[in-house]
Short mmCIF file of C-alpha atoms in Angstrom, two decimals:
data_model
loop_
_atom_site.label_atom_id
_atom_site.label_comp_id
_atom_site.label_asym_id
_atom_site.label_seq_id
_atom_site.Cartn_x
_atom_site.Cartn_y
_atom_site.Cartn_z
CA MET R 19 6.52 -117.80 -23.22
CA THR R 20 5.36 -120.01 -25.84
CA ARG R 21 1.43 -119.92 -27.26
CA THR R 22 -0.65 -121.76 -29.30
CA TYR R 23 -2.50 -120.39 -32.30
CA SER R 24 -5.93 -121.66 -33.30
CA PHE R 25 -6.67 -122.36 -37.33
CA LEU R 26 -10.37 -122.67 -37.19
CA SER R 27 -11.96 -123.07 -40.05
CA LYS R 28 -15.25 -124.54 -42.23
CA ALA R 29 -12.46 -128.01 -42.20
CA SER R 30 -10.32 -127.41 -39.51
CA THR R 31 -12.37 -127.75 -36.26
CA ARG R 32 -11.61 -131.21 -34.63
CA GLY R 33 -10.57 -129.63 -31.50
CA LEU R 34 -13.88 -128.27 -30.87
CA ALA R 35 -17.52 -130.22 -30.86
CA GLY R 36 -19.30 -130.04 -33.70
CA ASN R 37 -22.08 -127.51 -33.50
CA GLY R 38 -24.87 -129.50 -35.27
CA ALA R 39 -27.55 -126.91 -35.58
CA GLY R 40 -24.82 -124.25 -37.06
CA ARG R 41 -23.63 -126.84 -39.48
CA LYS R 42 -26.99 -127.65 -40.93
CA THR R 43 -27.29 -126.18 -44.64
CA GLY R 44 -30.33 -124.13 -45.50
CA MET R 45 -30.24 -122.07 -42.21
CA VAL R 46 -29.10 -118.58 -43.31
CA VAL R 47 -31.37 -116.07 -41.81
CA LEU R 48 -31.78 -113.47 -44.22
CA GLY R 49 -32.83 -110.90 -41.05
CA ALA R 50 -35.33 -110.36 -38.82
CA VAL R 51 -36.04 -107.12 -39.39
CA GLY R 52 -37.02 -105.70 -43.19
CA LEU R 53 -35.73 -103.04 -44.67
CA ALA R 54 -37.05 -99.62 -44.95
CA MET R 55 -38.44 -98.88 -48.37
CA ALA R 56 -40.04 -96.25 -50.05
CA GLY R 57 -43.59 -96.78 -49.30
CA CYS R 58 -45.19 -94.90 -52.08
CA ALA R 59 -45.11 -95.72 -55.81
CA ASP R 60 -43.60 -93.09 -58.12
CA GLN R 61 -46.72 -90.22 -58.52
CA SER R 62 -45.32 -88.51 -61.86
CA GLY R 63 -47.06 -91.49 -63.93
CA THR R 64 -44.33 -93.07 -65.64
CA GLY R 65 -45.44 -96.36 -63.48
CA THR R 66 -41.52 -96.43 -61.96
CA LEU R 67 -40.97 -97.30 -58.72
CA PRO R 68 -37.40 -94.97 -56.69
CA ALA R 69 -34.45 -97.14 -56.07
CA PRO R 70 -34.42 -99.30 -52.92
CA GLN R 71 -32.69 -97.64 -49.91
CA GLU R 72 -29.16 -98.61 -48.45
CA PRO R 73 -29.70 -100.13 -44.88
CA LYS R 74 -29.08 -97.74 -42.10
CA ALA R 75 -26.50 -98.55 -40.11
CA ALA R 76 -26.95 -99.75 -36.44
CA THR R 77 -27.41 -96.72 -34.13
CA SER R 78 -26.86 -98.30 -30.79
CA HIS R 79 -23.69 -98.80 -28.65
CA LYS R 80 -25.50 -102.16 -27.02
CA ILE R 81 -22.56 -105.04 -27.39
CA GLY R 82 -24.01 -108.15 -28.55
CA VAL R 83 -22.01 -111.19 -27.72
CA LEU R 84 -22.28 -114.99 -29.82
CA LEU R 85 -20.36 -117.58 -28.47
CA PRO R 86 -21.44 -121.47 -27.54
CA LEU R 87 -22.47 -120.95 -24.23
CA THR R 88 -23.76 -124.61 -23.18
CA GLY R 89 -22.94 -127.85 -25.21
CA PRO R 90 -19.64 -129.61 -25.02
CA ASN R 91 -17.90 -126.12 -26.14
CA ALA R 92 -18.79 -123.94 -23.22
CA ALA R 93 -15.95 -123.83 -21.51
CA LEU R 94 -14.41 -122.46 -24.42
CA GLY R 95 -17.42 -119.60 -24.83
CA HIS R 96 -17.07 -119.04 -21.19
CA GLU R 97 -13.30 -118.06 -21.71
CA LEU R 98 -14.17 -116.07 -24.19
CA LEU R 99 -16.65 -114.07 -22.48
CA ALA R 100 -14.40 -113.36 -19.44
CA GLY R 101 -11.34 -111.89 -21.93
CA ALA R 102 -14.59 -109.62 -23.18
CA GLN R 103 -15.83 -108.69 -19.70
CA LEU R 104 -12.47 -108.06 -18.54
CA ALA R 105 -11.92 -105.59 -21.15
CA LEU R 106 -14.79 -103.89 -20.84
CA ALA R 107 -13.98 -103.58 -16.98
CA GLU R 108 -11.05 -101.85 -17.82
CA SER R 109 -12.43 -99.46 -20.36
CA GLY R 110 -13.63 -97.66 -17.30
CA ALA R 111 -17.57 -98.26 -18.14
CA ALA R 112 -18.20 -99.77 -14.80
CA THR R 113 -20.41 -97.80 -12.98
CA ALA R 114 -20.07 -97.01 -9.28
CA GLN R 115 -24.10 -97.19 -8.68
CA GLY R 116 -26.61 -100.25 -9.20
CA PRO R 117 -26.04 -104.20 -9.67
CA SER R 118 -23.24 -105.20 -7.77
CA GLN R 119 -20.47 -106.80 -10.40
CA ALA R 120 -21.32 -110.19 -10.21
CA GLN R 121 -24.87 -109.24 -10.89
CA ALA R 122 -24.13 -106.82 -13.48
CA GLN R 123 -22.28 -109.98 -15.06
CA ALA R 124 -24.89 -112.30 -15.26
CA GLN R 125 -27.17 -110.20 -16.59
CA GLY R 126 -24.40 -109.55 -19.46
CA ARG R 127 -23.92 -105.57 -18.60
CA SER R 128 -21.13 -103.55 -17.37
CA GLY R 129 -21.80 -99.76 -16.45
CA ALA R 130 -22.83 -97.98 -19.53
CA LEU R 131 -22.40 -100.03 -21.75
CA GLN R 132 -24.76 -103.14 -22.02
CA MET R 133 -23.37 -106.44 -22.81
CA ASP R 134 -26.41 -108.71 -24.56
CA VAL R 135 -24.79 -112.14 -24.73
CA HIS R 136 -26.38 -114.88 -26.98
CA ASP R 137 -25.70 -118.94 -27.37
CA THR R 138 -24.60 -120.38 -30.31
CA ALA R 139 -25.38 -123.92 -29.45
CA ALA R 140 -28.67 -122.96 -28.12
CA ALA R 141 -31.86 -124.38 -30.93
CA GLY R 142 -31.51 -122.17 -33.96
CA GLY R 143 -27.53 -122.03 -33.89
CA ALA R 144 -25.60 -119.03 -35.00
CA SER R 145 -27.83 -117.92 -37.19
CA ALA R 146 -30.97 -117.84 -34.46
CA ALA R 147 -28.45 -115.67 -32.25
CA VAL R 148 -27.56 -112.94 -34.18
CA THR R 149 -31.46 -111.96 -35.10
CA ALA R 150 -31.41 -112.27 -31.46
CA ALA R 151 -29.16 -109.69 -31.88
CA VAL R 152 -30.42 -107.60 -34.56
CA GLU R 153 -34.07 -107.89 -32.53
CA ALA R 154 -32.45 -106.45 -29.22
CA GLY R 155 -31.14 -103.66 -30.89
CA ASP R 156 -27.21 -104.44 -30.54
CA GLY R 157 -24.52 -102.08 -32.49
CA ILE R 158 -21.94 -104.42 -32.84
CA ILE R 159 -21.34 -108.32 -32.99
CA LEU R 160 -18.74 -109.88 -31.20
CA GLY R 161 -18.54 -113.25 -31.94
CA PRO R 162 -18.88 -115.88 -33.24
CA LEU R 163 -16.21 -118.63 -32.99
CA THR R 164 -15.93 -120.65 -35.91
CA ALA R 165 -16.04 -120.20 -39.63
CA VAL R 166 -19.02 -121.90 -40.08
CA ASP R 167 -20.82 -119.89 -37.28
CA THR R 168 -19.16 -117.21 -38.96
CA ALA R 169 -20.87 -117.82 -42.62
CA ALA R 170 -24.30 -118.66 -40.78
CA ALA R 171 -24.30 -115.24 -39.04
CA ALA R 172 -22.88 -112.85 -41.90
CA PRO R 173 -26.14 -112.40 -43.89
CA ALA R 174 -28.11 -111.20 -41.41
CA ALA R 175 -25.78 -109.37 -39.83
CA GLN R 176 -24.94 -107.72 -42.66
CA SER R 177 -28.85 -106.93 -43.92
CA ALA R 178 -29.25 -104.60 -40.50
CA SER R 179 -25.65 -103.31 -41.07
CA LEU R 180 -23.93 -105.00 -38.21
CA PRO R 181 -20.68 -104.79 -37.85
CA VAL R 182 -19.08 -108.18 -36.82
CA LEU R 183 -15.91 -108.78 -35.25
CA ALA R 184 -15.66 -112.79 -35.63
CA PHE R 185 -13.20 -114.66 -33.70
CA THR R 186 -11.85 -117.18 -37.01
CA SER R 187 -8.89 -117.27 -38.16
CA ASP R 188 -10.41 -118.30 -41.46
CA VAL R 189 -9.56 -115.44 -44.01
CA ASN R 190 -12.23 -116.44 -46.24
CA GLN R 191 -15.23 -115.76 -43.88
CA ALA R 192 -13.37 -111.66 -44.10
CA ARG R 193 -15.79 -109.29 -46.10
CA ASP R 194 -17.77 -106.19 -45.90
CA GLY R 195 -19.01 -105.47 -42.37
CA VAL R 196 -17.23 -109.09 -41.25
CA TRP R 197 -13.62 -108.93 -39.45
CA VAL R 198 -11.82 -111.99 -39.08
CA MET R 199 -10.04 -111.10 -35.67
CA GLY R 200 -8.21 -114.38 -35.60
CA ILE R 201 -3.95 -114.72 -36.65
CA THR R 202 -4.37 -115.66 -40.05
CA PRO R 203 -2.00 -118.53 -41.87
CA GLU R 204 -1.97 -115.67 -44.77
CA ASP R 205 -0.79 -112.95 -43.07
CA GLN R 206 1.78 -115.09 -40.96
CA VAL R 207 3.42 -116.08 -44.76
CA GLU R 208 3.32 -112.16 -45.81
CA ARG R 209 5.53 -111.51 -43.18
CA LEU R 210 8.11 -114.06 -43.41
CA VAL R 211 8.19 -113.46 -47.03
CA ALA R 212 9.00 -110.22 -46.63
CA THR R 213 11.67 -110.74 -44.44
CA ALA R 214 13.22 -113.29 -46.99
CA ARG R 215 12.81 -110.91 -49.19
CA LYS R 216 14.96 -108.14 -47.46
CA GLU R 217 17.63 -111.41 -46.37
CA GLY R 218 18.07 -111.72 -50.68
CA ARG R 219 15.92 -114.60 -51.23
CA GLN R 220 14.15 -114.60 -54.09
CA HIS R 221 12.72 -118.29 -55.49
CA PHE R 222 9.71 -119.62 -53.05
CA ALA R 223 8.45 -123.18 -52.51
CA ALA R 224 6.24 -124.90 -50.16
CA PHE R 225 5.94 -128.44 -48.70
CA LEU R 226 3.00 -128.24 -46.99
CA PRO R 227 0.06 -131.10 -45.73
CA ASP R 228 -2.93 -131.34 -47.58
CA ASN R 229 -5.30 -129.99 -45.01
CA PRO R 230 -6.92 -126.48 -44.54
CA LEU R 231 -3.79 -124.87 -42.66
CA GLY R 232 -1.69 -126.36 -44.98
CA HIS R 233 -3.66 -124.54 -48.32
CA ALA R 234 -4.36 -121.56 -46.33
CA LEU R 235 -0.23 -120.96 -46.02
CA GLY R 236 -0.30 -121.85 -49.59
CA ASN R 237 -2.78 -119.66 -50.71
CA GLY R 238 -0.54 -117.03 -48.66
CA LEU R 239 2.68 -117.68 -50.14
CA LEU R 240 1.22 -117.07 -54.23
CA ALA R 241 -0.52 -114.15 -52.97
CA SER R 242 2.81 -112.60 -51.26
CA CYS R 243 5.08 -113.77 -53.63
CA ARG R 244 2.57 -112.30 -56.38
CA ASP R 245 2.06 -108.44 -54.63
CA GLN R 246 5.84 -108.44 -53.61
CA GLY R 247 7.08 -108.97 -57.37
CA LEU R 248 8.38 -112.60 -57.04
CA THR R 249 8.44 -115.34 -59.24
CA THR R 250 5.31 -117.85 -58.99
CA PRO R 251 6.01 -120.52 -56.00
CA THR R 252 6.36 -124.17 -56.38
CA ILE R 253 3.74 -125.98 -53.75
CA VAL R 254 3.22 -129.38 -53.32
CA TYR R 255 1.02 -130.81 -51.29
CA HIS R 256 1.35 -133.94 -49.07
CA THR R 257 0.05 -136.85 -47.99
CA GLY R 258 0.47 -140.60 -47.13
CA SER R 259 3.60 -142.18 -45.31
CA ALA R 260 7.25 -140.96 -44.48
CA ALA R 261 8.46 -143.19 -47.57
CA SER R 262 5.85 -140.89 -49.42
CA ILE R 263 6.96 -137.56 -47.93
CA THR R 264 10.59 -138.75 -48.86
CA GLN R 265 9.45 -139.20 -52.11
CA MET R 266 7.75 -136.26 -53.18
CA MET R 267 10.37 -134.07 -50.91
CA ARG R 268 12.84 -135.32 -53.61
CA GLU R 269 10.68 -134.03 -56.91
CA LEU R 270 10.31 -130.79 -55.19
CA SER R 271 14.00 -129.83 -54.53
CA ALA R 272 14.83 -132.22 -57.90
CA TYR R 273 17.20 -134.21 -56.46
CA ASP R 274 17.53 -137.09 -59.35
CA THR R 275 18.95 -134.11 -61.26
CA ARG R 276 20.83 -132.65 -59.00
CA LYS R 277 22.16 -136.23 -57.87
CA ALA R 278 23.16 -136.91 -61.72
CA ASP R 279 25.19 -133.54 -62.06
CA ALA R 280 27.32 -134.34 -58.63
CA GLN R 281 31.04 -134.88 -59.50
CA PRO R 282 32.41 -138.38 -59.78
CA ASP R 283 34.52 -137.94 -56.79
CA GLY R 284 30.83 -136.97 -54.60
CA SER R 285 31.00 -133.35 -54.73
CA ALA R 286 29.02 -130.78 -56.37
CA PRO R 287 29.06 -129.05 -59.23
CA ALA R 288 32.07 -126.07 -57.93
CA GLN R 289 31.09 -122.67 -59.16
CA THR R 290 33.36 -121.42 -56.48
CA ALA R 291 37.19 -123.04 -55.03
CA ASP R 292 36.03 -126.03 -52.47
CA THR R 293 38.08 -125.57 -49.30
CA THR R 294 36.10 -128.39 -47.88
CA ALA R 295 38.10 -130.75 -50.40
CA PRO R 296 40.42 -132.96 -49.31
CA ASP R 297 44.00 -131.72 -49.30
CA LYS R 298 45.67 -133.57 -52.12
CA THR R 299 49.08 -132.75 -50.93
CA LEU R 300 48.26 -135.30 -47.37
CA PRO R 301 48.18 -138.84 -47.24
CA SER R 302 44.18 -139.53 -48.27
CA ASP R 303 43.14 -141.03 -44.75
CA LEU R 304 44.52 -137.77 -42.50
CA ALA R 305 42.71 -135.41 -45.42
CA ALA R 306 39.32 -137.43 -44.65
CA ALA R 307 39.98 -137.05 -41.02
CA LEU R 308 40.67 -133.83 -41.02
CA ASN R 309 37.41 -132.86 -43.21
CA GLY R 310 35.40 -135.27 -40.77
CA GLY R 311 35.28 -137.81 -44.26
CA SER R 312 33.63 -135.56 -46.54
CA GLY R 313 34.17 -136.45 -50.08
CA SER R 314 35.78 -139.88 -48.97
CA ALA R 315 34.96 -143.01 -48.90
CA SER R 316 33.81 -144.76 -45.55
CA PRO R 317 34.41 -148.38 -44.40
CA SER R 318 31.67 -150.57 -43.91
CA THR R 319 30.77 -152.82 -40.79
CA ASP R 320 32.88 -155.72 -42.75
CA GLY R 321 35.81 -153.61 -43.29
CA THR R 322 35.20 -152.86 -47.12
CA ALA R 323 35.39 -149.30 -48.64
CA GLN R 324 31.96 -147.56 -49.20
CA PRO R 325 31.69 -144.68 -51.67
CA ALA R 326 30.26 -141.71 -49.48
CA ALA R 327 26.92 -140.19 -50.44
CA PRO R 328 27.47 -137.13 -53.36
CA LYS R 329 27.09 -133.92 -52.03
CA LEU R 330 24.47 -132.03 -53.86
CA ALA R 331 24.04 -128.80 -55.66
CA PRO R 332 21.46 -126.41 -53.21
CA PRO R 333 17.84 -127.38 -54.79
CA PRO R 334 16.34 -124.96 -57.30
CA PHE R 335 14.77 -122.72 -54.43
CA ASP R 336 16.26 -120.71 -51.72
CA ALA R 337 13.12 -120.31 -49.03
CA LEU R 338 10.91 -123.36 -48.20
CA LEU R 339 7.39 -122.92 -46.33
CA LEU R 340 6.48 -125.77 -44.02
CA GLY R 341 3.09 -125.94 -42.61
CA ASP R 342 3.36 -129.85 -39.97
CA THR R 343 3.58 -130.39 -36.76
CA GLY R 344 3.87 -133.37 -34.61
CA LEU R 345 4.73 -136.82 -36.88
CA GLY R 346 4.52 -135.03 -39.71
CA LEU R 347 7.15 -132.47 -39.21
CA LYS R 348 9.09 -135.16 -37.91
CA ASN R 349 8.39 -137.38 -41.38
CA VAL R 350 9.40 -134.11 -43.63
CA ILE R 351 12.51 -133.33 -41.28
CA GLY R 352 13.85 -136.94 -42.60
CA ALA R 353 12.92 -135.84 -46.36
CA LEU R 354 14.95 -132.38 -45.96
CA ALA R 355 17.81 -134.61 -44.72
CA ASP R 356 17.44 -137.32 -47.30
CA SER R 357 17.05 -134.61 -50.20
CA GLN R 358 20.24 -132.54 -48.41
CA VAL R 359 17.94 -129.26 -48.31
CA SER R 360 20.13 -127.88 -45.15
CA SER R 361 19.57 -124.51 -44.37
CA SER R 362 22.99 -123.43 -45.49
CA SER R 363 21.55 -122.69 -48.70
CA VAL R 364 17.59 -122.50 -47.94
CA ARG R 365 15.73 -120.74 -45.72
CA ILE R 366 13.13 -122.83 -44.22
CA MET R 367 9.72 -121.23 -42.51
CA GLY R 368 6.47 -122.60 -40.96
CA PRO R 369 3.48 -121.37 -38.77
CA GLY R 370 3.17 -119.58 -35.52
CA LEU R 371 2.03 -122.97 -34.34
CA TRP R 372 6.05 -123.54 -33.86
CA ALA R 373 5.96 -121.37 -30.88
CA ALA R 374 4.59 -123.66 -28.71
CA PHE R 375 7.11 -126.17 -29.26
CA ALA R 376 10.39 -124.13 -30.37
CA SER R 377 12.99 -125.54 -27.77
CA LYS R 378 12.09 -129.05 -29.33
CA LEU R 379 12.63 -127.84 -33.29
CA GLY R 380 17.01 -128.58 -33.00
CA ALA R 381 16.91 -130.22 -36.38
CA LEU R 382 15.54 -127.18 -37.88
CA LYS R 383 17.94 -124.51 -36.36
CA GLY R 384 17.83 -121.33 -38.46
CA ALA R 385 14.17 -121.88 -39.20
CA TRP R 386 11.79 -118.98 -38.88
CA TYR R 387 8.32 -118.50 -37.91
CA ALA R 388 5.84 -115.26 -37.64
CA ALA R 389 4.06 -114.98 -34.45
CA PRO R 390 3.03 -112.01 -32.05
CA ASP R 391 6.26 -111.19 -29.25
CA PRO R 392 4.76 -113.25 -26.00
CA SER R 393 6.21 -109.95 -23.84
CA SER R 394 3.32 -108.32 -25.10
CA ARG R 395 0.92 -111.10 -23.65
CA GLN R 396 2.30 -111.04 -19.97
CA SER R 397 0.37 -108.08 -18.57
CA PHE R 398 -2.88 -109.52 -20.19
CA VAL R 399 -2.36 -112.78 -18.43
CA THR R 400 -1.34 -111.21 -14.83
CA ARG R 401 -4.70 -109.00 -15.22
CA PHE R 402 -6.90 -112.06 -16.47
CA MET R 403 -5.21 -114.31 -13.54
CA ALA R 404 -6.39 -112.17 -11.08
CA ARG R 405 -10.04 -111.62 -12.40
CA ASN R 406 -10.43 -115.06 -13.18
CA HIS R 407 -7.81 -116.95 -11.35
CA HIS R 408 -6.50 -118.92 -14.09
CA MET R 409 -4.43 -118.76 -16.89
CA PRO R 410 -6.07 -117.49 -19.64
CA ARG R 411 -6.67 -119.78 -23.15
CA PRO R 412 -5.33 -117.94 -26.14
CA LEU R 413 -8.72 -117.60 -27.74
CA ALA R 414 -9.33 -115.09 -25.09
CA ASP R 415 -7.16 -112.62 -26.40
CA LEU R 416 -9.08 -112.41 -29.08
CA SER R 417 -12.45 -111.69 -27.12
CA TYR R 418 -10.37 -109.23 -24.97
CA ASP R 419 -9.23 -107.52 -28.82
CA ALA R 420 -12.70 -107.37 -30.15
CA ALA R 421 -14.36 -105.79 -26.74
CA THR R 422 -11.44 -103.09 -26.78
CA VAL R 423 -12.66 -102.14 -30.31
CA ALA R 424 -16.19 -101.88 -29.45
CA THR R 425 -15.25 -100.14 -26.18
CA THR R 426 -12.89 -97.50 -27.95
CA VAL R 427 -14.97 -96.54 -30.81
CA ALA R 428 -17.80 -96.39 -28.53
CA ARG R 429 -16.39 -93.77 -26.22
CA THR R 430 -15.76 -91.58 -29.90
CA THR R 431 -18.60 -92.09 -31.62
CA SER R 432 -21.99 -91.01 -30.58
CA ARG R 433 -24.25 -93.44 -32.86
CA GLY R 434 -23.17 -97.03 -33.63
CA TYR R 435 -19.63 -98.62 -34.73
CA PRO R 436 -19.34 -96.61 -37.83
CA VAL R 437 -16.87 -98.51 -40.39
CA SER R 438 -14.49 -95.42 -40.30
CA ALA R 439 -14.27 -95.58 -36.90
CA LEU R 440 -13.56 -99.17 -36.53
CA THR R 441 -11.01 -99.10 -39.63
CA ARG R 442 -9.23 -95.76 -38.24
CA GLN R 443 -5.11 -95.74 -39.07
CA GLU R 444 -4.14 -95.66 -35.61
CA GLY R 445 -5.62 -99.15 -35.09
CA PHE R 446 -6.06 -100.40 -31.84
CA ALA R 447 -3.85 -101.35 -28.54
CA GLY R 448 -4.28 -105.53 -28.69
CA VAL R 449 -3.15 -107.89 -26.36
CA ASP R 450 -0.32 -108.81 -28.67
CA GLY R 451 0.51 -105.79 -29.91
CA GLN R 452 -1.11 -103.18 -32.57
CA PHE R 453 -3.55 -104.63 -34.66
CA THR R 454 -5.68 -102.68 -37.41
CA LEU R 455 -8.61 -103.15 -39.01
CA LEU R 456 -8.79 -103.16 -42.78
CA PRO R 457 -11.94 -102.43 -44.92
CA ASP R 458 -11.77 -105.59 -47.01
CA GLY R 459 -12.59 -107.79 -43.21
CA ARG R 460 -8.89 -108.83 -42.31
CA THR R 461 -7.14 -107.53 -39.43
CA ARG R 462 -3.40 -106.47 -39.44
CA ARG R 463 -1.59 -107.92 -36.76
CA ALA R 464 1.45 -106.97 -34.90
CA LEU R 465 4.06 -109.88 -35.52
CA GLY R 466 7.88 -110.61 -35.44
CA VAL R 467 10.00 -112.99 -37.15
CA PHE R 468 11.31 -115.71 -35.05
CA GLU R 469 14.47 -117.88 -35.71
CA VAL R 470 14.87 -121.28 -33.93
CA LEU R 471 18.13 -121.21 -32.04
CA GLY R 472 18.23 -125.20 -31.74
CA ASN R 473 19.68 -127.39 -28.75
CA GLY R 474 16.73 -126.91 -27.29
CA GLY R 475 17.12 -123.16 -27.08
CA GLY R 476 13.56 -122.10 -28.12
CA ALA R 477 13.79 -119.33 -30.68
CA LYS R 478 14.48 -115.69 -30.46
CA LEU R 479 13.09 -112.24 -31.74
CA LEU R 480 15.04 -111.85 -34.76
CA VAL R 481 12.78 -109.05 -36.32
CA PRO R 482 10.23 -107.39 -33.82
CA ALA R 483 6.89 -107.42 -34.21
CA THR R 484 5.37 -104.74 -36.68
CA THR R 485 2.07 -104.44 -38.58
CA LYS R 486 3.59 -103.22 -41.72
CA THR R 487 5.29 -105.13 -44.63
CA SER R 488 6.75 -104.24 -47.72
CA VAL R 489 3.54 -103.99 -49.69
CA SER R 490 1.23 -102.44 -46.37
CA GLY R 491 1.17 -99.73 -45.19
#
């Protein structure tokens, strides 16, 4: 089973219709509830005022949900709402008395835990929605959906000490009290670099699209190489035509230098014996045939001999991170062949997006990508379909996970959702495996490393999913 991973960022929401209200500047609400300050001046006669008190943590277990429930993205919003409702229903919070399940869902409740739902597509956008959640006394926020809405909602939530579990994958939104629930490109790269390093790879480079996903992957590679004690990688961001991509790949791979260094007979400078060179004791035509024509002249259409393309030495890196899909990836694959960058000397790596079409990546046989183990999701899909009568979209995983965090913490604490409970060391059991909320707002998810098989065979799980790397605990 394959799946797609969304990268929802400020500049990467083409798959989602715009929320005009949420994108206007100057709409950040700094909090509808004023902080309780010391009401009296210092009576000692010094004339100094006491320091302002820290905001009190929310004490309610009521779960606020911020999603687009009207407008162009309503279908996606309701899908995520269904994922959260499933988690609450399975938590044992449902009550045998009171309104029917349908009535309870319509009222945003699930038994003892009340779900308070707010529409980020309504007037005022995400800012107004989070203000309403604060005023309603919610203890935690699930959502919003995008990075833009998260940025708009975060200030008011932070002012009220209201934890936010946002559904974006933009790690730039991670901060104190605001967790990014999506599978981030940075986490994928960290997993790949740690695995490649164990394989003995030391020199990393990246050839990435000049877009938000590409830059997120590039930033992840810089951070991962720094954290794992590797040399700073060379990163190229490409745009333009296939010809431009080919030229930029030649520059990254030092093609001209490698070509100039090639031996006159068309072979790479040999540091060890070349077992593929033609046997000098055989006739030249027989030696060429036995070696597939390698290192020999080949006939042209008019029958005259043409020199074979020189075999070049490996490029100045042994691991290369790519980030393209679709036509862009096709052009990059062509550029790799042109520059003689192959899996025989370079470990090709890519984003988890490749999982959706791994069977079509025959030209990248042996390439890696990091993603959750799809077998972990099968049980969730079955349960979701039984309740909602359709296959869940991938983003429903995130809302289910966020609601699982809320219900788990609510069962173990008497008041609110303290940071110490949210960031507990053992983490939480999610749709795609174990995950942990980190104090800095990131989410560490269990990611496996997959290898492309080629010949339409999809990919195999090479390294089992885990939340640990060589530099993370």
